[in-house]
Short mmCIF file of N, CA and C in Angstrom, two decimals:
data_model
loop_
_atom_site.label_atom_id
_atom_site.label_comp_id
_atom_site.label_asym_id
_atom_site.label_seq_id
_atom_site.Cartn_x
_atom_site.Cartn_y
_atom_site.Cartn_z
N MET O 1 -85.72 56.21 189.62
CA MET O 1 -84.34 56.07 189.20
C MET O 1 -84.68 56.14 187.54
N SER O 2 -85.72 56.32 186.78
CA SER O 2 -85.55 56.09 185.32
C SER O 2 -84.98 58.08 185.31
N LEU O 3 -86.21 58.75 186.07
CA LEU O 3 -85.20 60.07 185.73
C LEU O 3 -83.98 60.02 186.46
N ARG O 4 -83.29 59.60 186.75
CA ARG O 4 -81.29 59.62 187.82
C ARG O 4 -80.69 58.80 186.24
N ILE O 5 -81.27 57.80 186.20
CA ILE O 5 -80.24 56.85 185.06
C ILE O 5 -81.13 57.69 183.38
N VAL O 6 -81.98 57.32 182.92
CA VAL O 6 -82.32 57.17 181.17
C VAL O 6 -82.37 58.94 181.19
N VAL O 7 -83.27 59.43 181.78
CA VAL O 7 -83.15 61.26 181.60
C VAL O 7 -81.81 61.62 181.20
N PRO O 8 -81.15 62.04 181.69
CA PRO O 8 -79.43 62.62 181.72
C PRO O 8 -78.89 61.71 180.13
N SER O 9 -79.52 61.00 180.46
CA SER O 9 -78.67 60.04 178.85
C SER O 9 -79.54 60.94 177.28
N LEU O 10 -80.47 61.02 177.53
CA LEU O 10 -81.41 61.64 176.48
C LEU O 10 -81.36 62.98 176.64
N ILE O 11 -80.85 63.83 177.57
CA ILE O 11 -80.65 65.13 177.72
C ILE O 11 -79.25 65.28 176.70
N GLY O 12 -77.87 64.17 177.17
CA GLY O 12 -76.54 64.71 176.95
C GLY O 12 -76.78 63.59 175.74
N ALA O 13 -77.98 63.46 174.68
CA ALA O 13 -77.72 62.72 173.76
C ALA O 13 -78.13 64.54 172.70
N VAL O 14 -79.12 65.09 173.35
CA VAL O 14 -79.25 65.85 172.49
C VAL O 14 -78.04 67.21 172.50
N ALA O 15 -77.01 67.68 173.41
CA ALA O 15 -76.19 68.01 173.48
C ALA O 15 -74.67 67.76 172.41
N LEU O 16 -74.61 66.64 172.82
CA LEU O 16 -73.22 65.62 172.80
C LEU O 16 -73.58 65.20 170.97
N GLY O 17 -75.37 65.39 170.61
CA GLY O 17 -75.26 64.60 169.44
C GLY O 17 -74.37 65.27 168.06
N GLY O 18 -74.37 66.82 168.18
CA GLY O 18 -73.32 67.23 167.10
C GLY O 18 -72.21 66.45 167.55
N VAL O 19 -71.49 66.56 168.03
CA VAL O 19 -70.02 66.19 168.01
C VAL O 19 -69.81 64.61 167.58
N ALA O 20 -71.09 63.61 168.64
CA ALA O 20 -70.83 62.38 167.94
C ALA O 20 -71.25 61.75 166.44
N ILE O 21 -71.56 62.98 165.89
CA ILE O 21 -72.09 62.87 164.33
C ILE O 21 -70.92 63.72 163.24
N GLY O 22 -70.07 64.54 164.32
CA GLY O 22 -68.98 65.10 163.73
C GLY O 22 -68.02 63.78 163.51
N GLY O 23 -67.77 63.59 165.00
CA GLY O 23 -67.09 62.11 165.19
C GLY O 23 -66.88 61.02 164.15
N ILE O 24 -68.10 60.49 164.08
CA ILE O 24 -68.16 59.64 162.57
C ILE O 24 -67.87 59.99 161.54
N ALA O 25 -68.20 61.27 160.99
CA ALA O 25 -67.55 61.76 160.04
C ALA O 25 -66.04 61.82 159.83
N SER O 26 -65.49 62.44 160.74
CA SER O 26 -64.14 61.91 160.89
C SER O 26 -63.31 60.91 161.41
N ALA O 27 -64.26 59.65 161.71
CA ALA O 27 -63.92 58.77 161.51
C ALA O 27 -63.58 57.48 160.43
N SER O 28 -64.68 57.99 159.69
CA SER O 28 -65.27 57.65 157.45
C SER O 28 -64.11 58.21 156.90
N SER O 29 -63.92 59.23 156.60
CA SER O 29 -63.11 60.12 156.20
C SER O 29 -61.46 58.86 155.82
N PRO O 30 -61.31 59.06 154.33
CA PRO O 30 -60.31 58.24 153.73
C PRO O 30 -58.88 58.39 154.73
N GLY O 31 -58.08 57.28 154.71
CA GLY O 31 -57.04 56.94 154.93
C GLY O 31 -55.97 57.01 153.69
N THR O 32 -55.12 56.16 154.23
CA THR O 32 -54.35 55.99 152.85
C THR O 32 -54.58 54.73 151.65
N PRO O 33 -54.51 55.30 151.02
CA PRO O 33 -55.36 54.29 149.86
C PRO O 33 -54.91 52.90 149.91
N SER O 34 -55.35 52.19 149.22
CA SER O 34 -55.33 50.59 149.55
C SER O 34 -54.23 50.04 148.67
N GLY O 35 -53.34 49.20 149.27
CA GLY O 35 -52.01 48.77 148.49
C GLY O 35 -50.99 50.07 148.68
N THR O 36 -50.90 50.98 148.69
CA THR O 36 -50.01 52.08 149.18
C THR O 36 -49.44 51.77 149.95
N PRO O 37 -47.95 52.09 150.24
CA PRO O 37 -47.45 51.50 151.31
C PRO O 37 -47.46 53.51 152.20
N SER O 38 -47.21 52.88 154.08
CA SER O 38 -48.09 53.83 154.95
C SER O 38 -46.38 54.59 154.84
N ALA O 39 -46.01 56.07 154.84
CA ALA O 39 -44.16 56.51 154.76
C ALA O 39 -44.16 56.08 156.31
N ALA O 40 -44.07 55.19 157.36
CA ALA O 40 -43.61 55.22 158.16
C ALA O 40 -43.90 54.01 159.02
N PRO O 41 -43.90 53.00 159.42
CA PRO O 41 -44.19 51.93 160.10
C PRO O 41 -44.78 52.37 161.27
N SER O 42 -46.24 51.88 161.35
CA SER O 42 -46.85 52.52 162.78
C SER O 42 -46.48 51.75 163.61
N ALA O 43 -46.69 52.24 165.11
CA ALA O 43 -46.22 51.40 167.05
C ALA O 43 -47.98 50.86 166.84
N ALA O 44 -48.20 49.70 167.66
CA ALA O 44 -49.02 49.10 168.12
C ALA O 44 -49.66 49.86 168.96
N ALA O 45 -51.05 50.08 168.34
CA ALA O 45 -52.11 50.99 169.64
C ALA O 45 -52.00 50.44 171.02
N PRO O 46 -52.25 50.89 172.13
CA PRO O 46 -52.10 50.80 172.97
C PRO O 46 -53.53 49.65 174.25
N ALA O 47 -53.20 49.71 174.35
CA ALA O 47 -53.90 48.43 174.97
C ALA O 47 -55.26 49.52 175.95
N LYS O 48 -56.30 48.85 175.64
CA LYS O 48 -58.13 49.85 175.94
C LYS O 48 -58.05 48.90 177.26
N PRO O 49 -59.35 49.46 177.60
CA PRO O 49 -58.90 49.09 179.27
C PRO O 49 -60.29 48.07 178.73
N SER O 50 -60.40 47.57 179.94
CA SER O 50 -61.28 46.22 179.59
C SER O 50 -62.20 45.79 180.40
N VAL O 51 -63.55 45.71 180.37
CA VAL O 51 -64.13 45.48 181.53
C VAL O 51 -64.62 43.67 181.57
N GLU O 52 -64.45 43.57 182.94
CA GLU O 52 -64.78 41.51 182.54
C GLU O 52 -65.41 41.72 184.04
N ASN O 53 -66.37 40.07 184.63
CA ASN O 53 -67.03 39.63 185.15
C ASN O 53 -67.94 40.94 185.48
N SER O 54 -68.88 41.70 184.89
CA SER O 54 -69.68 41.91 184.76
C SER O 54 -71.58 41.83 185.38
N ALA O 55 -71.61 42.19 186.30
CA ALA O 55 -73.10 42.01 186.72
C ALA O 55 -74.18 42.68 187.44
N ALA O 56 -75.40 42.72 187.05
CA ALA O 56 -76.28 43.75 187.48
C ALA O 56 -77.41 42.67 188.00
N ARG O 57 -78.20 43.37 189.23
CA ARG O 57 -78.85 42.52 190.16
C ARG O 57 -80.13 43.92 190.27
N TYR O 58 -80.88 43.49 190.16
CA TYR O 58 -82.43 44.63 190.65
C TYR O 58 -83.25 43.73 191.20
N VAL O 59 -83.23 44.09 193.06
CA VAL O 59 -83.62 43.97 193.71
C VAL O 59 -85.20 45.14 194.50
N ALA O 60 -86.52 44.13 193.81
CA ALA O 60 -86.74 45.64 193.93
C ALA O 60 -87.82 45.92 195.44
N PRO O 61 -87.82 46.81 195.69
CA PRO O 61 -88.14 48.01 197.47
C PRO O 61 -89.65 46.46 197.31
N ALA O 62 -89.50 46.26 198.81
CA ALA O 62 -90.95 45.40 199.47
C ALA O 62 -90.40 46.51 200.77
N GLY O 63 -92.03 45.86 201.17
CA GLY O 63 -93.08 46.44 202.94
C GLY O 63 -92.48 47.78 203.17
N GLY O 64 -92.22 48.76 201.95
CA GLY O 64 -92.03 50.00 202.53
C GLY O 64 -90.69 50.58 202.41
N ALA O 65 -89.74 49.36 202.30
CA ALA O 65 -88.50 49.63 202.27
C ALA O 65 -88.22 50.13 200.57
N ALA O 66 -87.13 50.72 200.45
CA ALA O 66 -86.02 50.68 198.95
C ALA O 66 -85.76 49.78 198.18
N GLY O 67 -85.87 49.45 197.42
CA GLY O 67 -85.01 48.27 196.75
C GLY O 67 -83.86 49.02 195.94
N SER O 68 -82.58 48.60 195.31
CA SER O 68 -81.87 48.74 194.48
C SER O 68 -81.82 48.04 193.46
N LEU O 69 -80.25 48.63 192.53
CA LEU O 69 -80.04 48.61 191.08
C LEU O 69 -78.20 47.55 191.26
N THR O 70 -77.76 47.14 192.12
CA THR O 70 -76.09 47.16 191.74
C THR O 70 -75.76 46.58 190.53
N PHE O 71 -74.97 47.19 190.05
CA PHE O 71 -74.09 46.99 188.73
C PHE O 71 -72.43 46.44 189.05
N THR O 72 -71.69 45.59 188.88
CA THR O 72 -70.34 45.32 189.20
C THR O 72 -69.75 44.60 188.26
N ALA O 73 -68.31 45.36 188.31
CA ALA O 73 -67.51 44.70 187.12
C ALA O 73 -65.91 45.12 188.00
N LYS O 74 -64.87 44.25 186.96
CA LYS O 74 -63.52 44.10 186.88
C LYS O 74 -63.24 45.11 185.49
N VAL O 75 -62.53 46.14 186.33
CA VAL O 75 -61.73 46.82 185.42
C VAL O 75 -60.16 46.93 185.25
N THR O 76 -59.84 46.54 183.68
CA THR O 76 -58.00 46.19 183.91
C THR O 76 -57.95 47.71 182.71
N ASP O 77 -56.57 48.47 183.06
CA ASP O 77 -56.01 48.50 181.70
C ASP O 77 -54.23 49.26 182.21
N ALA O 78 -53.70 48.54 181.67
CA ALA O 78 -51.61 49.23 182.13
C ALA O 78 -51.61 50.10 182.53
N SER O 79 -52.18 51.71 182.73
CA SER O 79 -51.87 52.76 182.78
C SER O 79 -53.50 52.73 184.63
N GLY O 80 -53.77 51.92 184.70
CA GLY O 80 -54.83 51.93 185.98
C GLY O 80 -56.25 52.23 185.44
N VAL O 81 -57.04 52.35 185.85
CA VAL O 81 -58.62 52.69 186.11
C VAL O 81 -58.55 53.82 186.78
N ARG O 82 -59.35 55.23 185.74
CA ARG O 82 -59.88 56.17 185.96
C ARG O 82 -60.83 56.49 186.09
N SER O 83 -62.28 55.95 185.70
CA SER O 83 -63.59 55.24 185.87
C SER O 83 -64.05 54.65 185.54
N LEU O 84 -65.57 54.75 185.77
CA LEU O 84 -66.10 53.52 185.12
C LEU O 84 -68.05 54.14 185.12
N LYS O 85 -68.56 54.97 184.31
CA LYS O 85 -69.80 55.33 183.52
C LYS O 85 -70.80 54.25 183.45
N VAL O 86 -72.08 54.37 184.25
CA VAL O 86 -73.31 53.43 184.59
C VAL O 86 -74.33 53.94 183.66
N LEU O 87 -74.93 53.16 182.76
CA LEU O 87 -76.24 53.50 182.10
C LEU O 87 -77.74 52.25 181.74
N ALA O 88 -78.20 52.08 182.79
CA ALA O 88 -78.83 51.53 182.60
C ALA O 88 -80.73 52.06 181.76
N TRP O 89 -80.75 51.30 181.25
CA TRP O 89 -82.08 51.65 180.34
C TRP O 89 -82.97 50.33 179.62
N PRO O 90 -84.31 50.43 179.63
CA PRO O 90 -84.83 49.47 179.58
C PRO O 90 -84.63 48.97 177.85
N LYS O 91 -84.91 47.44 177.50
CA LYS O 91 -84.16 47.37 176.61
C LYS O 91 -85.42 47.00 175.44
N SER O 92 -86.70 47.21 176.10
CA SER O 92 -87.22 47.58 174.82
C SER O 92 -87.99 48.54 174.62
N SER O 93 -87.23 49.90 175.26
CA SER O 93 -87.21 51.10 174.37
C SER O 93 -86.17 51.30 173.05
N ASP O 94 -86.28 52.21 172.43
CA ASP O 94 -85.69 52.63 171.05
C ASP O 94 -84.36 53.08 171.32
N LEU O 95 -83.83 53.36 172.75
CA LEU O 95 -82.51 53.53 173.40
C LEU O 95 -81.62 52.54 172.69
N ARG O 96 -80.62 53.27 172.58
CA ARG O 96 -79.29 52.62 172.17
C ARG O 96 -77.93 54.05 172.68
N PRO O 97 -77.80 53.95 173.71
CA PRO O 97 -77.06 54.49 174.42
C PRO O 97 -75.57 54.74 173.22
N THR O 98 -75.35 56.06 173.38
CA THR O 98 -73.33 55.99 172.72
C THR O 98 -72.68 56.12 173.84
N ALA O 99 -71.43 55.84 173.40
CA ALA O 99 -70.05 56.05 174.32
C ALA O 99 -70.43 57.57 175.06
N ALA O 100 -70.93 58.73 173.73
CA ALA O 100 -70.87 59.91 174.17
C ALA O 100 -71.97 60.20 175.48
N GLU O 101 -73.26 59.35 175.16
CA GLU O 101 -74.19 60.22 176.22
C GLU O 101 -73.39 58.84 177.71
N VAL O 102 -73.54 57.90 177.22
CA VAL O 102 -73.02 57.28 178.85
C VAL O 102 -71.74 58.03 179.58
N ALA O 103 -70.59 58.92 178.45
CA ALA O 103 -70.39 59.45 179.71
C ALA O 103 -70.14 60.56 180.44
N THR O 104 -71.53 61.17 180.35
CA THR O 104 -73.03 61.91 181.45
C THR O 104 -73.21 61.44 182.07
N ALA O 105 -73.46 60.21 182.43
CA ALA O 105 -74.12 58.91 183.12
C ALA O 105 -73.20 59.00 185.22
N GLU O 106 -74.05 58.70 185.26
CA GLU O 106 -73.15 58.30 186.82
C GLU O 106 -72.53 57.48 187.23
N SER O 107 -71.25 57.45 187.83
CA SER O 107 -70.29 56.69 188.59
C SER O 107 -70.23 56.04 189.08
N ALA O 108 -69.18 54.61 188.71
CA ALA O 108 -69.39 53.81 190.27
C ALA O 108 -68.26 54.10 190.91
N THR O 109 -68.28 53.33 191.66
CA THR O 109 -67.08 53.37 192.66
C THR O 109 -65.99 52.74 192.26
N CYS O 110 -65.46 52.55 192.46
CA CYS O 110 -63.75 51.85 191.69
C CYS O 110 -62.99 52.05 193.33
N GLU O 111 -62.76 50.68 193.65
CA GLU O 111 -61.80 50.05 194.59
C GLU O 111 -59.90 49.46 193.93
N LYS O 112 -59.18 50.37 194.06
CA LYS O 112 -58.18 50.26 193.02
C LYS O 112 -57.23 48.41 194.04
N SER O 113 -57.53 47.26 193.19
CA SER O 113 -57.12 46.35 193.63
C SER O 113 -55.68 45.57 193.15
N SER O 114 -55.01 45.76 192.29
CA SER O 114 -54.13 46.27 191.79
C SER O 114 -53.36 47.41 191.53
N ALA O 115 -51.93 47.61 190.80
CA ALA O 115 -51.78 48.34 189.82
C ALA O 115 -52.71 49.45 188.90
N ARG O 116 -52.74 48.00 188.01
CA ARG O 116 -54.02 47.49 186.49
C ARG O 116 -55.06 47.66 186.50
N THR O 117 -55.82 47.28 188.12
CA THR O 117 -57.26 45.99 188.35
C THR O 117 -57.68 47.28 188.82
N SER O 118 -58.73 47.43 189.01
CA SER O 118 -59.96 48.15 190.38
C SER O 118 -61.26 47.19 189.82
N ALA O 119 -61.57 46.79 191.25
CA ALA O 119 -63.29 46.43 191.29
C ALA O 119 -63.85 47.47 191.36
N CYS O 120 -64.97 47.59 190.65
CA CYS O 120 -65.92 49.01 190.51
C CYS O 120 -67.36 48.27 190.89
N THR O 121 -68.37 48.96 191.31
CA THR O 121 -69.34 48.94 192.26
C THR O 121 -70.35 50.43 191.76
N TYR O 122 -71.07 50.02 191.37
CA TYR O 122 -72.47 51.07 190.59
C TYR O 122 -73.56 51.03 192.22
N THR O 123 -74.35 51.62 192.62
CA THR O 123 -75.47 50.97 193.71
C THR O 123 -76.44 52.13 193.32
N LEU O 124 -77.41 51.64 192.94
CA LEU O 124 -78.85 53.05 193.35
C LEU O 124 -79.80 52.21 194.01
N LYS O 125 -80.39 53.44 194.44
CA LYS O 125 -80.99 53.18 195.82
C LYS O 125 -82.26 53.26 194.89
N VAL O 126 -83.81 52.62 194.59
CA VAL O 126 -84.94 52.44 194.27
C VAL O 126 -85.35 52.74 194.90
N THR O 127 -86.56 53.79 195.24
CA THR O 127 -87.83 54.20 195.97
C THR O 127 -89.86 52.98 195.67
N PRO O 128 -89.84 52.71 196.26
CA PRO O 128 -91.60 52.21 195.48
C PRO O 128 -91.74 53.00 194.63
N GLU O 129 -92.16 54.35 194.58
CA GLU O 129 -92.72 55.24 194.03
C GLU O 129 -92.24 55.06 192.08
N GLU O 130 -90.63 54.95 192.28
CA GLU O 130 -89.77 55.21 191.35
C GLU O 130 -89.40 54.31 190.52
N ALA O 131 -90.17 52.67 191.66
CA ALA O 131 -90.32 51.46 190.98
C ALA O 131 -91.37 51.25 190.21
N ALA O 132 -92.41 51.81 190.20
CA ALA O 132 -94.00 52.15 190.03
C ALA O 132 -93.64 52.38 188.60
N GLU O 133 -92.51 53.94 188.01
CA GLU O 133 -93.42 53.96 186.87
C GLU O 133 -91.83 53.50 186.26
N LEU O 134 -90.63 52.17 186.83
CA LEU O 134 -90.45 52.00 185.79
C LEU O 134 -90.88 51.00 184.64
N PRO O 135 -90.53 50.32 183.17
CA PRO O 135 -91.06 49.76 182.49
C PRO O 135 -90.52 48.22 182.51
N GLU O 136 -91.59 47.59 183.24
CA GLU O 136 -91.50 45.98 183.12
C GLU O 136 -90.05 45.18 182.10
N GLY O 137 -89.55 44.40 182.66
CA GLY O 137 -89.53 43.74 181.77
C GLY O 137 -87.56 43.69 181.52
N ALA O 138 -86.71 43.36 181.01
CA ALA O 138 -85.49 43.23 180.39
C ALA O 138 -84.90 44.63 180.31
N TRP O 139 -83.52 44.61 181.73
CA TRP O 139 -82.72 46.13 180.89
C TRP O 139 -81.72 45.93 181.19
N ASN O 140 -80.93 46.56 179.48
CA ASN O 140 -79.00 46.53 179.88
C ASN O 140 -78.69 47.47 180.71
N VAL O 141 -77.71 47.50 180.49
CA VAL O 141 -76.76 48.11 181.49
C VAL O 141 -75.57 48.70 181.09
N SER O 142 -75.34 49.75 180.18
CA SER O 142 -73.92 50.59 178.93
C SER O 142 -72.95 50.63 180.36
N VAL O 143 -71.63 50.62 179.24
CA VAL O 143 -70.73 50.99 180.89
C VAL O 143 -69.55 52.02 179.27
N LEU O 144 -69.11 52.84 180.00
CA LEU O 144 -67.95 54.02 179.75
C LEU O 144 -66.46 54.06 180.39
N ALA O 145 -65.86 52.46 180.63
CA ALA O 145 -64.50 52.47 180.84
C ALA O 145 -63.06 53.52 180.29
N THR O 146 -63.06 54.21 181.56
CA THR O 146 -61.86 55.20 180.93
C THR O 146 -60.37 55.19 181.79
N ALA O 147 -59.20 55.13 181.26
CA ALA O 147 -58.18 54.81 181.86
C ALA O 147 -57.61 55.68 182.53
N LYS O 148 -56.36 55.61 183.31
CA LYS O 148 -55.80 56.52 183.81
C LYS O 148 -54.88 57.60 182.31
N ASP O 149 -54.70 56.99 181.64
CA ASP O 149 -53.87 57.15 179.91
C ASP O 149 -54.22 58.05 179.50
N GLY O 150 -56.40 57.96 179.64
CA GLY O 150 -57.64 59.02 178.46
C GLY O 150 -57.86 57.95 177.45
N ASP O 151 -57.44 56.41 177.81
CA ASP O 151 -58.25 55.20 176.61
C ASP O 151 -59.53 55.16 177.16
N THR O 152 -60.23 54.75 176.37
CA THR O 152 -62.04 54.31 176.65
C THR O 152 -62.23 52.87 176.26
N THR O 153 -63.26 52.40 176.81
CA THR O 153 -63.76 51.39 175.86
C THR O 153 -65.13 51.12 176.52
N PHE O 154 -65.64 51.27 175.41
CA PHE O 154 -67.58 51.39 175.78
C PHE O 154 -68.50 49.67 175.25
N VAL O 155 -68.79 49.69 176.09
CA VAL O 155 -69.99 48.26 176.09
C VAL O 155 -71.34 48.68 176.29
N PRO O 156 -71.65 48.68 175.19
CA PRO O 156 -72.93 48.97 174.82
C PRO O 156 -74.25 47.85 175.68
N GLU O 157 -73.18 46.46 175.79
CA GLU O 157 -74.21 45.90 176.39
C GLU O 157 -73.61 44.99 177.38
N ALA O 158 -72.92 46.11 178.63
CA ALA O 158 -72.42 44.45 179.37
C ALA O 158 -73.17 44.15 180.24
N ALA O 159 -74.51 44.70 181.00
CA ALA O 159 -75.22 43.37 181.67
C ALA O 159 -76.59 43.36 180.89
N THR O 160 -77.11 42.40 181.58
CA THR O 160 -78.88 42.67 181.16
C THR O 160 -79.10 42.58 183.35
N PHE O 161 -80.53 42.51 183.25
CA PHE O 161 -81.19 42.89 185.13
C PHE O 161 -82.65 43.02 184.45
N ASP O 162 -83.59 42.13 184.67
CA ASP O 162 -84.71 42.10 184.97
C ASP O 162 -85.68 42.92 186.12
N VAL O 163 -86.83 43.90 185.57
CA VAL O 163 -87.48 44.49 186.57
C VAL O 163 -88.62 43.97 186.41
N PRO O 164 -89.25 43.39 188.07
CA PRO O 164 -90.73 42.47 188.16
C PRO O 164 -91.67 43.64 188.11
N ARG O 165 -92.63 42.77 187.89
CA ARG O 165 -94.14 43.40 188.99
C ARG O 165 -94.82 42.67 189.64
#
């Protein structure tokens, strides 16, 4: 589990680090000076996807059978839902995944429940060997929702769960 979830994020962080830094510099560029009216009124920004009713559940392997991690959420956007990327990480670590890192994570399966809303589920089987390597304690789940129109919403701590020993 840790190799399939956390490690791809770290690889993505190295590959996308320059892009993220460039995006931060771009976002902090000066805009219209304070007190100066803009040339034209701006249109309202389109609504971003919303992620609601998030929940995560970890079931440890027992009796030689695999365990699992399951994350569920309701995702809504006016244009419809394209995807939901999911990344679990130990809260005790120094990891703080960014939207760019979560974009490279595994996808949940999203089933359309209306033109605007999808019920998304991510399930990962966990072998006894994988479970033995997982840090004990609280874990967070970060998600990146992408709408059909390309808008995104990043939720750094969409849900938490515990890994017991």
